PDB file of C-alpha atoms in Angstrom:
ATOM      1  CA  MET A   3     105.410  89.550 100.076  1.00 36.00           C
ATOM      2  CA  ALA A   4     101.822  89.162  98.870  1.00 39.00           C
ATOM      3  CA  ARG A   5     100.707  91.283  95.907  1.00 38.00           C
ATOM      4  CA  THR A   6      97.319  92.596  94.929  1.00 44.00           C
ATOM      5  CA  LYS A   7      95.688  92.686  91.526  1.00 53.00           C
ATOM      6  CA  ALA A   8      92.896  94.875  90.301  1.00 56.00           C
ATOM      7  CA  GLY A   9      89.636  93.056  89.820  1.00 67.00           C
ATOM      8  CA  GLN A  10      90.248  90.313  92.368  1.00 80.00           C
ATOM      9  CA  SER A  11      87.315  88.931  94.293  1.00 87.00           C
ATOM     10  CA  ALA A  12      86.756  89.858  97.917  1.00 88.00           C
ATOM     11  CA  GLU A  13      87.764  86.325  98.924  1.00 90.00           C
ATOM     12  CA  GLN A  14      91.062  86.574  97.038  1.00 91.00           C
ATOM     13  CA  LEU A  15      91.765  89.901  98.723  1.00 93.00           C
ATOM     14  CA  ARG A  16      90.937  88.370 102.121  1.00 94.00           C
ATOM     15  CA  GLU A  17      93.497  85.646 101.497  1.00 94.00           C
ATOM     16  CA  GLN A  18      96.165  88.169 100.490  1.00 92.00           C
ATOM     17  CA  ILE A  19      95.499  90.331 103.533  1.00 95.00           C
ATOM     18  CA  ARG A  20      95.641  87.308 105.847  1.00 95.00           C
ATOM     19  CA  ALA A  21      98.877  86.165 104.206  1.00 94.00           C
ATOM     20  CA  THR A  22     100.510  89.378 105.475  1.00 94.00           C
ATOM     21  CA  GLY A  23      99.411  88.652 109.044  1.00 95.00           C
ATOM     22  CA  LEU A  24      96.620  91.235 109.104  1.00 96.00           C
ATOM     23  CA  ARG A  25      92.967  90.586 109.796  1.00 96.00           C
ATOM     24  CA  ALA A  26      90.879  90.701 106.621  1.00 96.00           C
ATOM     25  CA  THR A  27      88.345  93.352 107.617  1.00 95.00           C
ATOM     26  CA  SER A  28      85.671  94.871 105.390  1.00 94.00           C
ATOM     27  CA  PRO A  29      87.348  98.319 105.328  1.00 95.00           C
ATOM     28  CA  ARG A  30      90.680  96.786 104.243  1.00 95.00           C
ATOM     29  CA  ILE A  31      88.994  94.895 101.436  1.00 95.00           C
ATOM     30  CA  ALA A  32      87.136  98.042 100.363  1.00 95.00           C
ATOM     31  CA  VAL A  33      90.389 100.056 100.348  1.00 96.00           C
ATOM     32  CA  LEU A  34      92.140  97.468  98.157  1.00 95.00           C
ATOM     33  CA  GLN A  35      89.176  97.243  95.795  1.00 94.00           C
ATOM     34  CA  SER A  36      89.039 101.020  95.451  1.00 94.00           C
ATOM     35  CA  LEU A  37      92.783 101.273  94.810  1.00 93.00           C
ATOM     36  CA  GLY A  38      92.453  98.463  92.270  1.00 90.00           C
ATOM     37  CA  ARG A  39      89.897 100.494  90.314  1.00 91.00           C
ATOM     38  CA  SER A  40      92.062 103.619  90.328  1.00 86.00           C
ATOM     39  CA  ARG A  41      94.394 104.258  87.405  1.00 83.00           C
ATOM     40  CA  THR A  42      96.477 106.793  89.360  1.00 85.00           C
ATOM     41  CA  PRO A  43      97.717 107.149  92.940  1.00 89.00           C
ATOM     42  CA  VAL A  44      94.975 108.588  95.173  1.00 93.00           C
ATOM     43  CA  SER A  45      95.103 110.642  98.340  1.00 93.00           C
ATOM     44  CA  HIS A  46      93.572 109.626 101.639  1.00 96.00           C
ATOM     45  CA  ALA A  47      90.946 112.368 101.186  1.00 95.00           C
ATOM     46  CA  GLU A  48      89.935 111.066  97.753  1.00 94.00           C
ATOM     47  CA  LEU A  49      89.663 107.522  99.044  1.00 96.00           C
ATOM     48  CA  ALA A  50      87.747 108.594 102.162  1.00 96.00           C
ATOM     49  CA  ALA A  51      85.271 110.553 100.022  1.00 96.00           C
ATOM     50  CA  GLU A  52      84.675 107.475  97.867  1.00 96.00           C
ATOM     51  CA  LEU A  53      84.255 105.109 100.811  1.00 96.00           C
ATOM     52  CA  ALA A  54      82.309 107.403 103.180  1.00 95.00           C
ATOM     53  CA  PRO A  55      78.940 106.427 101.633  1.00 95.00           C
ATOM     54  CA  LYS A  56      79.736 102.826 102.603  1.00 92.00           C
ATOM     55  CA  GLY A  57      79.925 103.879 106.254  1.00 93.00           C
ATOM     56  CA  TRP A  58      83.652 104.156 106.926  1.00 92.00           C
ATOM     57  CA  ASP A  59      85.075 107.308 108.442  1.00 94.00           C
ATOM     58  CA  ARG A  60      88.323 109.066 107.499  1.00 96.00           C
ATOM     59  CA  ALA A  61      90.245 107.708 110.502  1.00 97.00           C
ATOM     60  CA  THR A  62      89.319 104.110 109.689  1.00 96.00           C
ATOM     61  CA  ILE A  63      90.393 104.547 106.060  1.00 97.00           C
ATOM     62  CA  TYR A  64      93.673 106.181 107.103  1.00 96.00           C
ATOM     63  CA  ARG A  65      94.538 103.461 109.634  1.00 97.00           C
ATOM     64  CA  ASN A  66      93.843 100.803 107.028  1.00 96.00           C
ATOM     65  CA  LEU A  67      95.941 102.582 104.393  1.00 97.00           C
ATOM     66  CA  ILE A  68      98.864 102.668 106.830  1.00 96.00           C
ATOM     67  CA  ASP A  69      98.369  99.009 107.833  1.00 96.00           C
ATOM     68  CA  LEU A  70      98.171  97.897 104.183  1.00 96.00           C
ATOM     69  CA  THR A  71     101.249  99.987 103.337  1.00 94.00           C
ATOM     70  CA  ASN A  72     103.221  98.483 106.215  1.00 94.00           C
ATOM     71  CA  ALA A  73     102.099  95.016 105.112  1.00 94.00           C
ATOM     72  CA  GLY A  74     103.471  95.644 101.599  1.00 91.00           C
ATOM     73  CA  LEU A  75     100.167  95.564  99.716  1.00 94.00           C
ATOM     74  CA  VAL A  76     100.010  99.314  99.085  1.00 93.00           C
ATOM     75  CA  ARG A  77     102.650 101.850  98.074  1.00 88.00           C
ATOM     76  CA  ARG A  78     102.716 105.369  99.547  1.00 90.00           C
ATOM     77  CA  THR A  79     104.279 108.194  97.525  1.00 85.00           C
ATOM     78  CA  ASP A  80     104.868 111.885  98.197  1.00 82.00           C
ATOM     79  CA  MET A  81     105.119 113.872  94.968  1.00 78.00           C
ATOM     80  CA  GLY A  82     106.780 116.780  96.759  1.00 76.00           C
ATOM     81  CA  ASP A  83     103.534 118.539  97.631  1.00 79.00           C
ATOM     82  CA  HIS A  84     103.373 117.020 101.148  1.00 83.00           C
ATOM     83  CA  LEU A  85     100.333 114.944 100.227  1.00 86.00           C
ATOM     84  CA  TRP A  86     100.635 111.173 100.500  1.00 91.00           C
ATOM     85  CA  ARG A  87      99.127 109.265  97.609  1.00 90.00           C
ATOM     86  CA  PHE A  88      98.455 105.543  97.665  1.00 94.00           C
ATOM     87  CA  GLU A  89      98.378 102.857  94.979  1.00 90.00           C
ATOM     88  CA  LEU A  90      98.452  99.090  94.768  1.00 89.00           C
ATOM     89  CA  ARG A  91     101.854  97.492  94.765  1.00 84.00           C
ATOM     90  CA  GLU A  92     103.162  95.118  92.106  1.00 65.00           C
ATOM     91  CA  GLY A  93     100.773  92.989  90.153  1.00 51.00           C
ATOM     92  CA  GLY A  94      98.005  95.368  89.128  1.00 40.00           C
ATOM     93  CA  ASP A  95      96.815  96.163  85.643  1.00 37.00           C
ATOM     94  CA  GLY A  96      98.412  98.526  83.141  1.00 35.00           C
ATOM     95  CA  GLU A  97     100.616 101.148  84.692  1.00 38.00           C
ATOM     96  CA  HIS A  98     100.648  99.238  87.980  1.00 38.00           C
ATOM     97  CA  ALA A  99     102.219  96.103  86.569  1.00 34.00           C
ATOM     98  CA  LYS A 100     105.381  96.880  88.556  1.00 45.00           C
ATOM     99  CA  ASP A 101     105.966  98.472  91.908  1.00 56.00           C
ATOM    100  CA  GLU A 102     108.576 100.981  90.768  1.00 69.00           C
ATOM    101  CA  HIS A 103     107.287 103.159  87.981  1.00 75.00           C
ATOM    102  CA  PRO A 104     107.673 106.871  87.237  1.00 80.00           C
ATOM    103  CA  HIS A 105     104.995 109.440  87.967  1.00 81.00           C
ATOM    104  CA  PHE A 106     104.184 112.791  86.376  1.00 84.00           C
ATOM    105  CA  MET A 107     102.625 115.582  88.419  1.00 82.00           C
ATOM    106  CA  CYS A 108     101.101 118.652  86.824  1.00 86.00           C
ATOM    107  CA  ASP A 109     102.385 121.697  88.670  1.00 85.00           C
ATOM    108  CA  THR A 110      99.286 123.651  87.637  1.00 86.00           C
ATOM    109  CA  CYS A 111      96.310 121.388  88.419  1.00 84.00           C
ATOM    110  CA  GLY A 112      98.055 118.830  90.661  1.00 80.00           C
ATOM    111  CA  ASP A 113      96.946 115.760  88.703  1.00 82.00           C
ATOM    112  CA  VAL A 114      99.263 112.768  89.052  1.00 81.00           C
ATOM    113  CA  LEU A 115      99.726 110.248  86.250  1.00 80.00           C
ATOM    114  CA  CYS A 116     101.553 106.933  86.177  1.00 76.00           C
ATOM    115  CA  LEU A 117     104.062 106.837  83.340  1.00 79.00           C
ATOM    116  CA  PRO A 118     105.158 103.737  81.427  1.00 79.00           C
ATOM    117  CA  ASP A 119     108.699 102.625  82.237  1.00 73.00           C
ATOM    118  CA  GLU A 120     109.743 103.199  78.626  1.00 76.00           C
ATOM    119  CA  SER A 121     109.158 106.941  79.020  1.00 77.00           C
ATOM    120  CA  ILE A 122     112.154 107.310  81.361  1.00 77.00           C
ATOM    121  CA  GLU A 123     115.661 105.983  80.952  1.00 75.00           C
ATOM    122  CA  ILE A 124     118.099 106.395  83.833  1.00 74.00           C
ATOM    123  CA  LYS A 125     121.738 105.578  83.283  1.00 73.00           C
ATOM    124  CA  ALA A 126     124.204 105.341  86.112  1.00 73.00           C
ATOM    125  CA  ALA A 127     127.019 107.533  84.825  1.00 80.00           C
ATOM    126  CA  ARG A 128     130.328 108.356  86.405  1.00 82.00           C
ATOM    127  CA  GLY A 129     129.794 110.609  89.395  1.00 81.00           C
ATOM    128  CA  ALA A 130     126.134 109.616  89.801  1.00 79.00           C
ATOM    129  CA  PRO A 131     125.029 107.981  93.050  1.00 79.00           C
ATOM    130  CA  ARG A 132     125.289 104.180  93.070  1.00 75.00           C
ATOM    131  CA  ALA A 133     121.661 104.119  94.174  1.00 74.00           C
ATOM    132  CA  LEU A 134     120.681 104.648  90.525  1.00 72.00           C
ATOM    133  CA  ARG A 135     121.613 101.019  89.890  1.00 68.00           C
ATOM    134  CA  ARG A 136     119.285  99.713  92.578  1.00 65.00           C
ATOM    135  CA  LYS A 137     115.564  99.094  92.565  1.00 64.00           C
ATOM    136  CA  GLY A 138     113.276 101.028  94.831  1.00 64.00           C
ATOM    137  CA  LEU A 139     113.874 104.463  93.336  1.00 69.00           C
ATOM    138  CA  GLN A 140     110.991 106.867  93.007  1.00 72.00           C
ATOM    139  CA  ILE A 141     111.116 108.853  89.797  1.00 78.00           C
ATOM    140  CA  GLN A 142     108.867 111.882  89.723  1.00 79.00           C
ATOM    141  CA  ILE A 143     108.580 114.410  86.931  1.00 81.00           C
ATOM    142  CA  LYS A 144     106.786 117.718  87.251  1.00 85.00           C
ATOM    143  CA  GLY A 145     105.522 120.019  84.544  1.00 88.00           C
ATOM    144  CA  ARG A 146     102.257 121.004  82.907  1.00 91.00           C
ATOM    145  CA  CYS A 147      99.869 118.309  81.762  1.00 88.00           C
ATOM    146  CA  ASP A 148      98.342 118.375  78.284  1.00 89.00           C
ATOM    147  CA  ARG A 149      95.116 119.858  79.598  1.00 89.00           C
ATOM    148  CA  CYS A 150      96.855 122.769  81.374  1.00 90.00           C
ATOM    149  CA  VAL A 151      99.139 123.561  78.425  1.00 85.00           C
ATOM    150  CA  GLN A 152      96.080 124.259  76.270  1.00 78.00           C
ATOM    151  CA  PRO A 153      95.180 127.990  76.245  1.00 64.00           C
TER     152      PRO A 153
END
């Protein structure tokens, strides 16, 4: 499965998109570039607002997000608020260095942050589902972010 990295050239992104069997269209490249600049998972609405000035409508952005997700270049996550958020899959910078990483969602303002793996330790204990030993788990923590805890 091809992986994307933040800061790649348009030509490198074209090659990665083509390697998945998709056509390397301008909207797909723009979506990957935008996700590569983002430090947190973003919603379709946020991405569409960023890319609208470049001439792409919401439906085009959504179709491309789904195509890129199905191709394995993008990860789609629901933080329990029924809003899909998208981020690059394995190979990005910083928090996106791995595909599976924990997220924190503020239950006051709704901000989502990527957490470093070291912040969470899951141990498969007796009576716990065997799935805890496998990769592909989504770990999501909810609470108040630092900004919302401040009076």
